[in-house]
Coordinates of C-alpha atoms and ligand atoms in Angstrom, one line a residue:
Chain A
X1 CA -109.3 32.7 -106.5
X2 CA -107.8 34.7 -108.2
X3 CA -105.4 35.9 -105.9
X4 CA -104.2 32.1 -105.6
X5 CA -103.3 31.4 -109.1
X6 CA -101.5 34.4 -109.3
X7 CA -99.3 33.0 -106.3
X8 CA -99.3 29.8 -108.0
X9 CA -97.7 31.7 -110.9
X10 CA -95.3 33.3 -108.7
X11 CA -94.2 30.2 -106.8
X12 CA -93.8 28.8 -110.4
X13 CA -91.1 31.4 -111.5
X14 CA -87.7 29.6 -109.7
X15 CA -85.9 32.3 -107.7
X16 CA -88.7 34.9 -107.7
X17 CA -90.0 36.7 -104.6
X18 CA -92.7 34.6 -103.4
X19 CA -95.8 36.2 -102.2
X20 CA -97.6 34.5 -99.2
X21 CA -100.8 35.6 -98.4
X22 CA -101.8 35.5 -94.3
X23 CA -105.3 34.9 -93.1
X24 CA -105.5 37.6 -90.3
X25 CA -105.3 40.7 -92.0
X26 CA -108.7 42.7 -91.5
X27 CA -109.2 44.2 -94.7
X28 CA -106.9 43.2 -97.8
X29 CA -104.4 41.4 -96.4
X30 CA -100.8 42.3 -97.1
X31 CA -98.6 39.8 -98.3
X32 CA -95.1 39.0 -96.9
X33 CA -92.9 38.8 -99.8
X34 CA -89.5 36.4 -99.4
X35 CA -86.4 36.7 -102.0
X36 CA -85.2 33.4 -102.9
X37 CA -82.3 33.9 -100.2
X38 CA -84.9 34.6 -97.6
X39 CA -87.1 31.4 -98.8
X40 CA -83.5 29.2 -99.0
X41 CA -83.2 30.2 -95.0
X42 CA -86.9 29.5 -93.9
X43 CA -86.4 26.1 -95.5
X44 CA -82.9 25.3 -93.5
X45 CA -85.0 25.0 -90.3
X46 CA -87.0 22.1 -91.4
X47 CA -88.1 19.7 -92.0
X48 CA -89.1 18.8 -88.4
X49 CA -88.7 16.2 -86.6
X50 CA -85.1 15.4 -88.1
X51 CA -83.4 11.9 -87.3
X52 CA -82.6 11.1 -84.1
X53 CA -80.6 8.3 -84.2
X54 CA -79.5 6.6 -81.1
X55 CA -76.4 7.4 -79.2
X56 CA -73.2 5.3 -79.9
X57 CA -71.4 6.3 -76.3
X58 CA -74.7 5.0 -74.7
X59 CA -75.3 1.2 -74.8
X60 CA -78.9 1.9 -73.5
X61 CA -79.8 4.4 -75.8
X62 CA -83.1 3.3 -77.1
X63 CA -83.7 0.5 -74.8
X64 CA -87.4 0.5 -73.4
X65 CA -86.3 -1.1 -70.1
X66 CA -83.5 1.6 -69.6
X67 CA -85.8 4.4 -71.0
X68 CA -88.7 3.3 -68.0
X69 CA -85.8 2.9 -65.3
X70 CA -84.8 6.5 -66.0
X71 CA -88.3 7.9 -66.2
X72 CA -88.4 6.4 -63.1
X73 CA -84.7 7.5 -61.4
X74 CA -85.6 10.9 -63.1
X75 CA -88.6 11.7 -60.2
X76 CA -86.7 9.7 -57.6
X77 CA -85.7 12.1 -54.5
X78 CA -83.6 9.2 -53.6
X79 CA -80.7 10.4 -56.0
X80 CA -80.5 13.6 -53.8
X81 CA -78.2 12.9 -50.4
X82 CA -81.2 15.0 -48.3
X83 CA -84.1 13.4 -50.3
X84 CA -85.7 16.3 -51.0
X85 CA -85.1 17.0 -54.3
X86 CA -85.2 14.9 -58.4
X87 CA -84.7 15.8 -61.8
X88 CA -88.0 16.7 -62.2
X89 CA -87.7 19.3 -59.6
X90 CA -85.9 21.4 -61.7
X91 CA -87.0 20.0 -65.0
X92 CA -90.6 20.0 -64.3
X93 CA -92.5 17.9 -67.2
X94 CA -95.5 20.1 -66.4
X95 CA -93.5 23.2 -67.3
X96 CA -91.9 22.1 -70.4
X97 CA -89.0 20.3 -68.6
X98 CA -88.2 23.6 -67.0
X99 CA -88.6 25.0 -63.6
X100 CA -90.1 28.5 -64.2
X101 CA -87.3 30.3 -61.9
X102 CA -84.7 32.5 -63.3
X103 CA -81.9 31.0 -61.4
X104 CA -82.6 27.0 -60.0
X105 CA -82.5 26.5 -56.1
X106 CA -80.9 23.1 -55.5
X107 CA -79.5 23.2 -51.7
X108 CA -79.0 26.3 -52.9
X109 CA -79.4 28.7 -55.2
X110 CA -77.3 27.9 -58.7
X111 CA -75.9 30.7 -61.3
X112 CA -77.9 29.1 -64.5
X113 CA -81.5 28.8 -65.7
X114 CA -82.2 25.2 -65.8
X115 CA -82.3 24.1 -69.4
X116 CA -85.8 23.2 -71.3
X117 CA -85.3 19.0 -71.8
X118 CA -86.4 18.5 -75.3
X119 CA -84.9 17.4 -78.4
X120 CA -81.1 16.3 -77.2
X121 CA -80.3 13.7 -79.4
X122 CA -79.6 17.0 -81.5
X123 CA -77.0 18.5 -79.1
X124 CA -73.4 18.5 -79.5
X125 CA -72.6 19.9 -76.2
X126 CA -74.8 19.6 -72.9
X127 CA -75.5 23.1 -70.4
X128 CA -74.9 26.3 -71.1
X129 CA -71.1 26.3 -71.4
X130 CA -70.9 22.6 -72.7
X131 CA -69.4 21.4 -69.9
X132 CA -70.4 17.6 -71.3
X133 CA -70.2 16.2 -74.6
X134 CA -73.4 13.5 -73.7
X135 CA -76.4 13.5 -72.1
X136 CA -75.2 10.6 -69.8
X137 CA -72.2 12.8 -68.5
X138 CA -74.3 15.9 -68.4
X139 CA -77.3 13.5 -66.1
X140 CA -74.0 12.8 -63.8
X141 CA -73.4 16.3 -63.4
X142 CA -76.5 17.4 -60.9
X143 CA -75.7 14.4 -58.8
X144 CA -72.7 14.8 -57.9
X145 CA -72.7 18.9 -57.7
X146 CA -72.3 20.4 -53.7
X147 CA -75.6 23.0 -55.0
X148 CA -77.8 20.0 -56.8
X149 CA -77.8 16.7 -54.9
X150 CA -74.6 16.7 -53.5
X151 CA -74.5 12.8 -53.8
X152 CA -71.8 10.6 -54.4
X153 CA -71.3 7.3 -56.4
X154 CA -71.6 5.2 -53.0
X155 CA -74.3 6.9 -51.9
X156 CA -76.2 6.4 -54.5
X157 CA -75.4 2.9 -55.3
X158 CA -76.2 2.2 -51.5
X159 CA -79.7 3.9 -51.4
X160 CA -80.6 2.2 -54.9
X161 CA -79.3 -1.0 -54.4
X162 CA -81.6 -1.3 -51.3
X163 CA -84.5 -1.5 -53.8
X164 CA -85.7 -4.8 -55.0
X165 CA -87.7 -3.4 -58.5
X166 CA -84.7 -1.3 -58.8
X167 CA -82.0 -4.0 -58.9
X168 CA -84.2 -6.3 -60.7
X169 CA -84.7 -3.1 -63.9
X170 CA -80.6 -2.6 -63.3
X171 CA -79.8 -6.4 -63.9
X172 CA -82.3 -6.7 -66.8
X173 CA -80.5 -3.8 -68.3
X174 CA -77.6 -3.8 -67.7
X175 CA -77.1 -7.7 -67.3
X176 CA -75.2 -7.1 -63.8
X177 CA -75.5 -7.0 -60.3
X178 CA -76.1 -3.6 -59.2
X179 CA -74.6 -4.4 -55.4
X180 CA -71.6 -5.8 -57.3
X181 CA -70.8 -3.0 -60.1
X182 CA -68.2 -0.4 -58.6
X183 CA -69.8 2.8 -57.5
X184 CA -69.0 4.8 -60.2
X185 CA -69.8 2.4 -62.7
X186 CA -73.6 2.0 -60.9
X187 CA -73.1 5.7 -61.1
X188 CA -72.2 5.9 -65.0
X189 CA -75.0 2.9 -66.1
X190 CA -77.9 5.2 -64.2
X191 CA -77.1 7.9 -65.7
X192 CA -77.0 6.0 -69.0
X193 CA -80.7 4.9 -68.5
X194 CA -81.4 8.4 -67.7
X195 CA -80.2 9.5 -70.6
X196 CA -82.2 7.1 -72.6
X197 CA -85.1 8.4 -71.1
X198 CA -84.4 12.5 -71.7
X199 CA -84.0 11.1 -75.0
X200 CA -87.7 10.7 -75.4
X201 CA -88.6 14.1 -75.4
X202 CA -89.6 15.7 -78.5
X203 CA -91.3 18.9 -79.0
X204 CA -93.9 18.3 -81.7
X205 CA -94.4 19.7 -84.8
X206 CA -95.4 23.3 -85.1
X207 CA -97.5 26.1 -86.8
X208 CA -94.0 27.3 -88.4
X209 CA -93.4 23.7 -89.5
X210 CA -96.6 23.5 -91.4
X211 CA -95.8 26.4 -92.8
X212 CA -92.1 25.5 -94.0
X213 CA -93.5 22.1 -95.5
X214 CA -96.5 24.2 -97.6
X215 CA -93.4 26.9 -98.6
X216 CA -91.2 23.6 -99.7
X217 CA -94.2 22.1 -101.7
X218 CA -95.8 25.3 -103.4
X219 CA -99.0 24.7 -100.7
X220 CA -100.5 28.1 -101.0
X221 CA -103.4 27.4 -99.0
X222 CA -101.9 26.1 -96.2
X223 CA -99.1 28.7 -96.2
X224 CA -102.3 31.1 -95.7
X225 CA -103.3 29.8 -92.4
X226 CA -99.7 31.2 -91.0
X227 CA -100.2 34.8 -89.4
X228 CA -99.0 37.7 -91.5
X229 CA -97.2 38.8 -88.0
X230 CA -95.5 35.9 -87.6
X231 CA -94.8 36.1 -91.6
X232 CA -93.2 39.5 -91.1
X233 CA -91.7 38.1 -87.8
X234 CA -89.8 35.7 -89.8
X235 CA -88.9 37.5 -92.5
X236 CA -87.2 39.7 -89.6
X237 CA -85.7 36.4 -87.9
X238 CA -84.1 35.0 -91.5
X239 CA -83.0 38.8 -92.6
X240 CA -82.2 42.2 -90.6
X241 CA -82.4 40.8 -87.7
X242 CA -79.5 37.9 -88.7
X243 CA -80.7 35.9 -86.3
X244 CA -80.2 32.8 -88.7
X245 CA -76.4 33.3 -88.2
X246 CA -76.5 31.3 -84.7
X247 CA -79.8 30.0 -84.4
X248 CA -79.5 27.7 -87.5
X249 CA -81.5 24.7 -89.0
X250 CA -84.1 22.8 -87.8
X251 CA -83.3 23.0 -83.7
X252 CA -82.7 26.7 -84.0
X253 CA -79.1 26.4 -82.8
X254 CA -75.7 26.0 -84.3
X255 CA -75.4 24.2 -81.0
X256 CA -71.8 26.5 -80.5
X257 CA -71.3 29.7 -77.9
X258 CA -71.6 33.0 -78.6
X259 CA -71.7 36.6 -76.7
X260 CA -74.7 38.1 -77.1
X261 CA -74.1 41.0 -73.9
X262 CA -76.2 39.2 -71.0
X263 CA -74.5 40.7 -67.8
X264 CA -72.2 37.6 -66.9
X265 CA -71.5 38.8 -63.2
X266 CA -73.4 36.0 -60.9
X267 CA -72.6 38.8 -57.9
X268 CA -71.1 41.7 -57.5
X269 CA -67.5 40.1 -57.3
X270 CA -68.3 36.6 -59.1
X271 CA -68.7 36.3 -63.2
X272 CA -70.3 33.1 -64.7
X273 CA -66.7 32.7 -66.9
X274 CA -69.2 30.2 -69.8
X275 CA -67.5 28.4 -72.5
X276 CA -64.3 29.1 -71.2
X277 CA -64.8 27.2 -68.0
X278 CA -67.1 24.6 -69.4
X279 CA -64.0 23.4 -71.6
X280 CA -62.0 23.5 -68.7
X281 CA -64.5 21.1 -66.9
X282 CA -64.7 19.0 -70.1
X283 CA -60.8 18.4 -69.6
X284 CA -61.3 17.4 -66.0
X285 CA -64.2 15.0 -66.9
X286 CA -63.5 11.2 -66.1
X287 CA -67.1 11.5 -67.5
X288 CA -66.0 12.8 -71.1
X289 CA -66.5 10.8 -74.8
X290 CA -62.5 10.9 -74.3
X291 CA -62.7 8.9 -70.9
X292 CA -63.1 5.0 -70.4
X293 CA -67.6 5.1 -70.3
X294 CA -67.6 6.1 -73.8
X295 CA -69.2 2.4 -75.3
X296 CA -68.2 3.5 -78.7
X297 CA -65.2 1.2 -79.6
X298 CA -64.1 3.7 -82.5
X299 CA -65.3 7.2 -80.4
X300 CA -66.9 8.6 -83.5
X301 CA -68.6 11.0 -82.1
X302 CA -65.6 12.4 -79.8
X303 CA -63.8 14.5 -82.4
X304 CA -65.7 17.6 -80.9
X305 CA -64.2 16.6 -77.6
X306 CA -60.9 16.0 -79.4
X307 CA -60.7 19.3 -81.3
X308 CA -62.0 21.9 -79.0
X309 CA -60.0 24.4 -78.1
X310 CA -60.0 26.8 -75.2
X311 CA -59.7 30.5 -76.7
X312 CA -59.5 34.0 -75.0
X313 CA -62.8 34.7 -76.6
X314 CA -64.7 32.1 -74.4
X315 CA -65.1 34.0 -71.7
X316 CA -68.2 35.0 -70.9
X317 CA -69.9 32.8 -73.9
X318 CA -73.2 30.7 -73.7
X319 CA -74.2 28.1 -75.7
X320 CA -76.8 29.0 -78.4
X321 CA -79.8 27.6 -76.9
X322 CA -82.8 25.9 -79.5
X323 CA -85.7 28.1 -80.1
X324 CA -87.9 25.1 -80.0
X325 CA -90.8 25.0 -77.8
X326 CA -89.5 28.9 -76.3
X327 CA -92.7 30.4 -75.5
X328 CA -93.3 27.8 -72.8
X329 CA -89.8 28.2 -71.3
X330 CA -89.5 31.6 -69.7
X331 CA -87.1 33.2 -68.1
X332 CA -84.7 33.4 -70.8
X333 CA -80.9 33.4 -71.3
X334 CA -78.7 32.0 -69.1
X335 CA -79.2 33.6 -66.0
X336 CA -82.9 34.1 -66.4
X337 CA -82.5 37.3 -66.9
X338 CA -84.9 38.4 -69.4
X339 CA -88.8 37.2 -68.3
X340 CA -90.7 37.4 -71.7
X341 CA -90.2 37.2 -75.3
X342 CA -90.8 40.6 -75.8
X343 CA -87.7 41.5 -73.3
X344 CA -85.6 39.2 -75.5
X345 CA -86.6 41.0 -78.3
X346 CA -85.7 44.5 -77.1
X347 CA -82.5 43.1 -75.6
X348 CA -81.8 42.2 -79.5
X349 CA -83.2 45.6 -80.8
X350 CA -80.6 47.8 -78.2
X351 CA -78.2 45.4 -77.6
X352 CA -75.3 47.6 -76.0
X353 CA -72.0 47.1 -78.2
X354 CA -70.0 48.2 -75.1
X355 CA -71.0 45.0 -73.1
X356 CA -70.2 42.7 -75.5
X357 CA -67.0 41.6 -73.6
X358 CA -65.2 40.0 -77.0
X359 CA -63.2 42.4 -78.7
X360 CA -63.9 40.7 -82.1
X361 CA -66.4 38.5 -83.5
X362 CA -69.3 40.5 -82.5
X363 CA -69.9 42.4 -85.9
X364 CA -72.8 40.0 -86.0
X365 CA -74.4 41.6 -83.2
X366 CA -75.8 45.8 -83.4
X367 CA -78.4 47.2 -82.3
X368 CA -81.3 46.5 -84.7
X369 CA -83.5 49.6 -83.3
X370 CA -86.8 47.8 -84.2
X371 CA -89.9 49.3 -84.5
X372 CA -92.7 48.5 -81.9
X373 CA -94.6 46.8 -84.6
X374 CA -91.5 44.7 -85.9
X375 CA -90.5 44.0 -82.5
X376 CA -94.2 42.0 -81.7
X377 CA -94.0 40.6 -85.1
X378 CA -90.6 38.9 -84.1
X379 CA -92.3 37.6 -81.0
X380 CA -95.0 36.5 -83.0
X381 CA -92.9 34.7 -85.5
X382 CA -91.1 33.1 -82.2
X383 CA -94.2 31.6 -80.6
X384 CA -95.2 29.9 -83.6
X385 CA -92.3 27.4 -82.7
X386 CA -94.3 26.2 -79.4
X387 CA -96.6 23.8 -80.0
X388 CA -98.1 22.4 -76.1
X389 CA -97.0 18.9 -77.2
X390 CA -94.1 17.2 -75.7
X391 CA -94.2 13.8 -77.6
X392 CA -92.5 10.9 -75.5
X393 CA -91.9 7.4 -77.1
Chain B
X1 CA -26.4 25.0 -112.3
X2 CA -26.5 26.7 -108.9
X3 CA -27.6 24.8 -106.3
X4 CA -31.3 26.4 -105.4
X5 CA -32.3 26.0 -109.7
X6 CA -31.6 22.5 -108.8
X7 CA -33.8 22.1 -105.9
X8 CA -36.1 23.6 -108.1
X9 CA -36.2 22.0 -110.5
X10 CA -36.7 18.9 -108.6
X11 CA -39.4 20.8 -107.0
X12 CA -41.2 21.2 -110.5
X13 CA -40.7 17.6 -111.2
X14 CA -42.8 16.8 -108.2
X15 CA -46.0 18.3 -109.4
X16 CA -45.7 15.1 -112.2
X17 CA -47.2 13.4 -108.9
X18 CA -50.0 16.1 -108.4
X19 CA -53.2 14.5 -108.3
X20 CA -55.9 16.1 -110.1
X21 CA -60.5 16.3 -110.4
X22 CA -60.0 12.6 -111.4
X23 CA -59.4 11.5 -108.2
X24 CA -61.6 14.1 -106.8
X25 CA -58.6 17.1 -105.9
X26 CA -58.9 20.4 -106.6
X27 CA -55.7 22.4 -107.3
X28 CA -55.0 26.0 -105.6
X29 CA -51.9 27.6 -106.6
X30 CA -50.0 30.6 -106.5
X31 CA -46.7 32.2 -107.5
X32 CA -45.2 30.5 -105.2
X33 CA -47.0 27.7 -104.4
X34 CA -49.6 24.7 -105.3
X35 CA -51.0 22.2 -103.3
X36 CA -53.9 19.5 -104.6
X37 CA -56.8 19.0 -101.7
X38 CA -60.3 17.4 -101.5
X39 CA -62.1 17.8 -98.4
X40 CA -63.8 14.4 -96.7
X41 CA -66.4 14.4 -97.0
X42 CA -66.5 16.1 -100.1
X43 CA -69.4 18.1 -99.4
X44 CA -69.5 21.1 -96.4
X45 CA -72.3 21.4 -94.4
X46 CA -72.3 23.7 -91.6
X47 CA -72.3 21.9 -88.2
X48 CA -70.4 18.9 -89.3
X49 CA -66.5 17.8 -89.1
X50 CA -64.8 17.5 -91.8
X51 CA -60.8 17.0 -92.8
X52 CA -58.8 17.5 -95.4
X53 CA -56.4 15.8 -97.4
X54 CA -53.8 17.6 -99.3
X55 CA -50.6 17.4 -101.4
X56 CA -47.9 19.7 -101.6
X57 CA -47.2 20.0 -105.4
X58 CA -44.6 23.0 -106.0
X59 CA -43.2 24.5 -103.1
X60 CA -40.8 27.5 -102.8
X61 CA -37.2 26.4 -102.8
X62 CA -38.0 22.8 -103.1
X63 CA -37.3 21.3 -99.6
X64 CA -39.7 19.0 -97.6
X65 CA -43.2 20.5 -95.9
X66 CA -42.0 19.8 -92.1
X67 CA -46.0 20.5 -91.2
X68 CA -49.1 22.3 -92.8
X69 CA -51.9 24.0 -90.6
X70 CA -55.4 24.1 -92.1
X71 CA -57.6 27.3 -90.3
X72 CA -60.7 28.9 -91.3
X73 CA -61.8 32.4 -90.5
X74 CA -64.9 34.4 -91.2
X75 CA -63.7 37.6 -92.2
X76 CA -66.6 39.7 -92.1
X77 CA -67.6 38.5 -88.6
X78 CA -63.8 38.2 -87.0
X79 CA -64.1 35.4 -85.8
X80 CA -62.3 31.8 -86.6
X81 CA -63.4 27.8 -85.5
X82 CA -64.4 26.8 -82.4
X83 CA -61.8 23.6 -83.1
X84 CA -58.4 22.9 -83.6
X85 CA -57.4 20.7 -86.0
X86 CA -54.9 18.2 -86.3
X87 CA -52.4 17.3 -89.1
X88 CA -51.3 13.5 -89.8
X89 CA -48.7 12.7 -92.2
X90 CA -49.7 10.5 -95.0
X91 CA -46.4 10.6 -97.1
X92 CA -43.7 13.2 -97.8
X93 CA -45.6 16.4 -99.1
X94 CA -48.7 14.4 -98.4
X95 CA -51.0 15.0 -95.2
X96 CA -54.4 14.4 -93.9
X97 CA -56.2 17.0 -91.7
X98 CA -58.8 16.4 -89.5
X99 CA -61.1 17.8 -87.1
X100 CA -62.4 21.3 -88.9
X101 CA -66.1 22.4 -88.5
X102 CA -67.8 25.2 -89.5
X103 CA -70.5 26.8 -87.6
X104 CA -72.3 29.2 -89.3
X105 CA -73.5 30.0 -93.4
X106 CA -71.5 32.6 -94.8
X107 CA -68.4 33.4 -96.5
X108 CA -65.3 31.5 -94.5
X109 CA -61.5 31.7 -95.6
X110 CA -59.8 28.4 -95.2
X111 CA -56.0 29.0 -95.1
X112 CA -53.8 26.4 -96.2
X113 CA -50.3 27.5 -94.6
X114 CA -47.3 25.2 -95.6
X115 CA -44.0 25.2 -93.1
X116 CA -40.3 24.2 -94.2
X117 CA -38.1 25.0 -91.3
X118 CA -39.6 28.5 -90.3
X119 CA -40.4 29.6 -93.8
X120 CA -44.4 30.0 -94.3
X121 CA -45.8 29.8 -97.4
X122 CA -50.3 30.5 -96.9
X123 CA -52.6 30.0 -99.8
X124 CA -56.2 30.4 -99.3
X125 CA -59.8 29.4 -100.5
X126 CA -62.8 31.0 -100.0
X127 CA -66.0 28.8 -99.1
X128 CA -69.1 30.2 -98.9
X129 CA -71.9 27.9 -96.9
X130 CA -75.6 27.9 -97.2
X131 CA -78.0 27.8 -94.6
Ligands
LIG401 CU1 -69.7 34.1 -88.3

């Protein structure tokens, strides 16, 4: 008791260290002290869930009949031009949206890790070198990719349209006749209801959010309940380790691209290029916030589209990806290249200055030669931002 | 009077038209320089576009800014934006820039670089952003 009032008195005194005690220490239990700077950060990554507003490009967003026609389109094999394969194949809802492999095998094998659906109302860019600026245009992409479904516009229109409960959602969203919209514009409006599906997913609130809401309100006791590790682990994440710098506020991402040294060589005589190509696939979008599908009269959210700019240094970047929900979405980076946490971790502890392929820009990034016991406390810190809870509207 | 005091001179008697913290400019000046800008919105947050509008008040030599280019670096990470923004003219000496984001907290350098003809003329602000 005590002890308490003594925190109480310390969470009193503005810009003081702030002593949390954890609950799993066996004897006395050591607490993890945070400077004011350190207790600033941990508060940037909440509070959780933020607004999520719906999307202006999307005239669906938010609609309950578009968001059950794309649950629906999102496990339809029909999509595919051999049948065999949806969304959900790759984006498995039983595996956190994700499919478990390192690389996805659409007809074939693909050079990415298929992304973790959660949370994308938050994104400003969509795969791993934001080769869309929405979630409809990014939805168009698998379609119509040779290595996904390998589908076109037509095809799909002509498979769909050959469905009675399908036309039927289609006119009651859309208020048109699906047999009588022009393939790409069929095309466009499913990918739209898709969209307002994905949009559904949330990852819940976690043991680190209960933790940054006690820190934010002086709630000793509840701080308690948050592991020491996983205390430590974050005073790591927000600190030394600088992680903060690109995995920033409450989605763990500054939603840009960075070079953190993953091997970008797909094969021995192939490199995954990143950012530098994804812009270049943003310019040749018909799909883009720039293009005619944007349903935003005044295109306020296109100036990322209008201001990006292709640099040297894009080669060879990914995007940041969100830390939410990351314990259940191994293999990691962007080639699934790294199978746990704890390789992630190491990666970050010996990163290899000589494969960083930017000449610049990557004082961020050293080797941070962890010990074992910071290096498990940083993975500890990391899981508390899974919770098994994938809330959909 | 030779011709250049002249220009000056006129040059000086621009700054008159300066706007000031009343209407929400800050000034940023130096020997030979001064501009008046306020950014839009007026407060930075990392992860969201911003512009800025800005007014040439005192200007070496006194001719006309032909274009300005706003940029931001981080110094003590190398690195610059991730976005290229654009100038509009609002009025002579007068523009608004757009399209400028920021993407991480830290200590950035916005550069303020003022053309007439080829003749470059940089002031700079530091920012730094929280978390
Ligand atoms: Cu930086």
């Amino acid at each position: 008791m005590k002890r308490l009032t003594a925190i109480a008195a310390c969470l009193a005194v503005a810009g003081a260290a702030v002593a949390i005690a954890g609950s799993q220490g066996r004897n006395a239990v050591e607490p993890a002290a945070f400077s004011a700077d350190e207790r600033e950060a941990i508060l940037s990554h909440g509070p959780w869930p933020p607004p999520m507003p719906p999307d202006p490009s999307n005239r669906v967003s938010g609609n309950s009949d578009a968001i059950a026609l794309g649950r629906w389109l999102f496990s339809d094999k029909r999509l595919s031009a051999d049948g065999a394969r949806s969304c959900a194949t790759c984006h498995d809802p039983a595996k956190a949206f994700t499919d478990g492999r390192d690389r996805s095998i659409g007809l074939v094998r693909v050079d990415r890790n298929a992304i973790a659906l959660a949370n994308l109302r938050l994104n400003r860019w969509y795969g791993w070198a934001g080769a869309a600026d929405s979630l409809w245009a990014q939805s168009i992409r698998p379609i119509l990719d040779p290595k996904e479904f390998a589908a076109t516009p037509e095809l799909v229109r002509a498979r769909l349209a050959a469905d009675a409960a399908i036309r039927a959602a289609y006119a009651r969203v859309f208020a048109a006749e699906m047999s009588r919209d022009p393939p790409e514009r069929v095309l466009v409006n499913l990918a739209k209801a898709l969209a307002a599906y994905q949009e559904t997913i949330v990852t819940a609130r976690t043991p680190f959010d209960d933790f940054r809401d006690a820190l934010a309100r002086g709630d000793t006791a509840t701080l308690a309940h948050y592991p020491l590790a996983a205390q430590k682990g974050l005073k790591i994440f927000v600190g030394k380790g600088r992680c903060t710098a690109c995995h920033l506020g409450p989605n763990f991402t500054s939603g840009e691209f960075e070079d953190v040294g993953v091997p970008y060589f797909v094969e021995a005589h192939r490199v995954d290029a990143g950012r530098f190509a994804g812009i270049a696939e943003l310019r040749r979008s018909s799909f883009s916030l720039a293009g005619p599908h944007n349903d935003d009269a005044v295109r306020a959210d296109a100036a990322p589209t209008r201001h990006v700019e292709q640099l040297h240094r894009n080669w060879g970047e990914f995007r940041v990806p969100s830390l939410r929900n990351v314990a259940a979405t191994a293999p990691y980076m962007h080639n699934g290249s790294l199978a746990t946490l704890e390789d992630v971790v190491r990666h970050y502890s010996q990163v290899d200055e000589e494969r960083l392929h930017g000449t610049e820009g990557q004082r961020l990034l050293r080797p941070l030669h962890l010990t074992r016991e910071e290096a498990s406390d940083l993975v500890a810190f990391l899981k508390t931002l899974s919770s098994a809870v994938v809330s959909q509207r | 009077m030779p011709w250049t005091a002249a220009l000056s001179a006129l040059a000086a008697s621009n700054s008159a038209a300066c706007p000031g913290p009343e209407q929400g400019f800050v000034r940023l000046a130096s020997a030979e320089a001064e501009i008046a800008y306020r950014w839009t919105p007026d407060e930075l947050k990392i992860g969201q576009f911003f512009g800025v509008e800005m007014v040439a008040c005192r200007l070496p030599g006194g001719e006309a800014v032909d274009t300005i280019v706003v940029d931001a670096q981080m110094p003590a990470h190398g690195h610059g934006m991730n976005y290229r923004p654009r100038s509009t003219r609002l009025a002579p000496d007068r523009y608004l820039v757009s399209g400028l984001m920021l993407h991480m907290a830290g200590h950035w350098r916005v550069t303020f670089d003022l053309f007439q003809g080829t003749k470059r003329t940089r002031l700079t602000h530091d920012v730094t952003l929280k978390p």
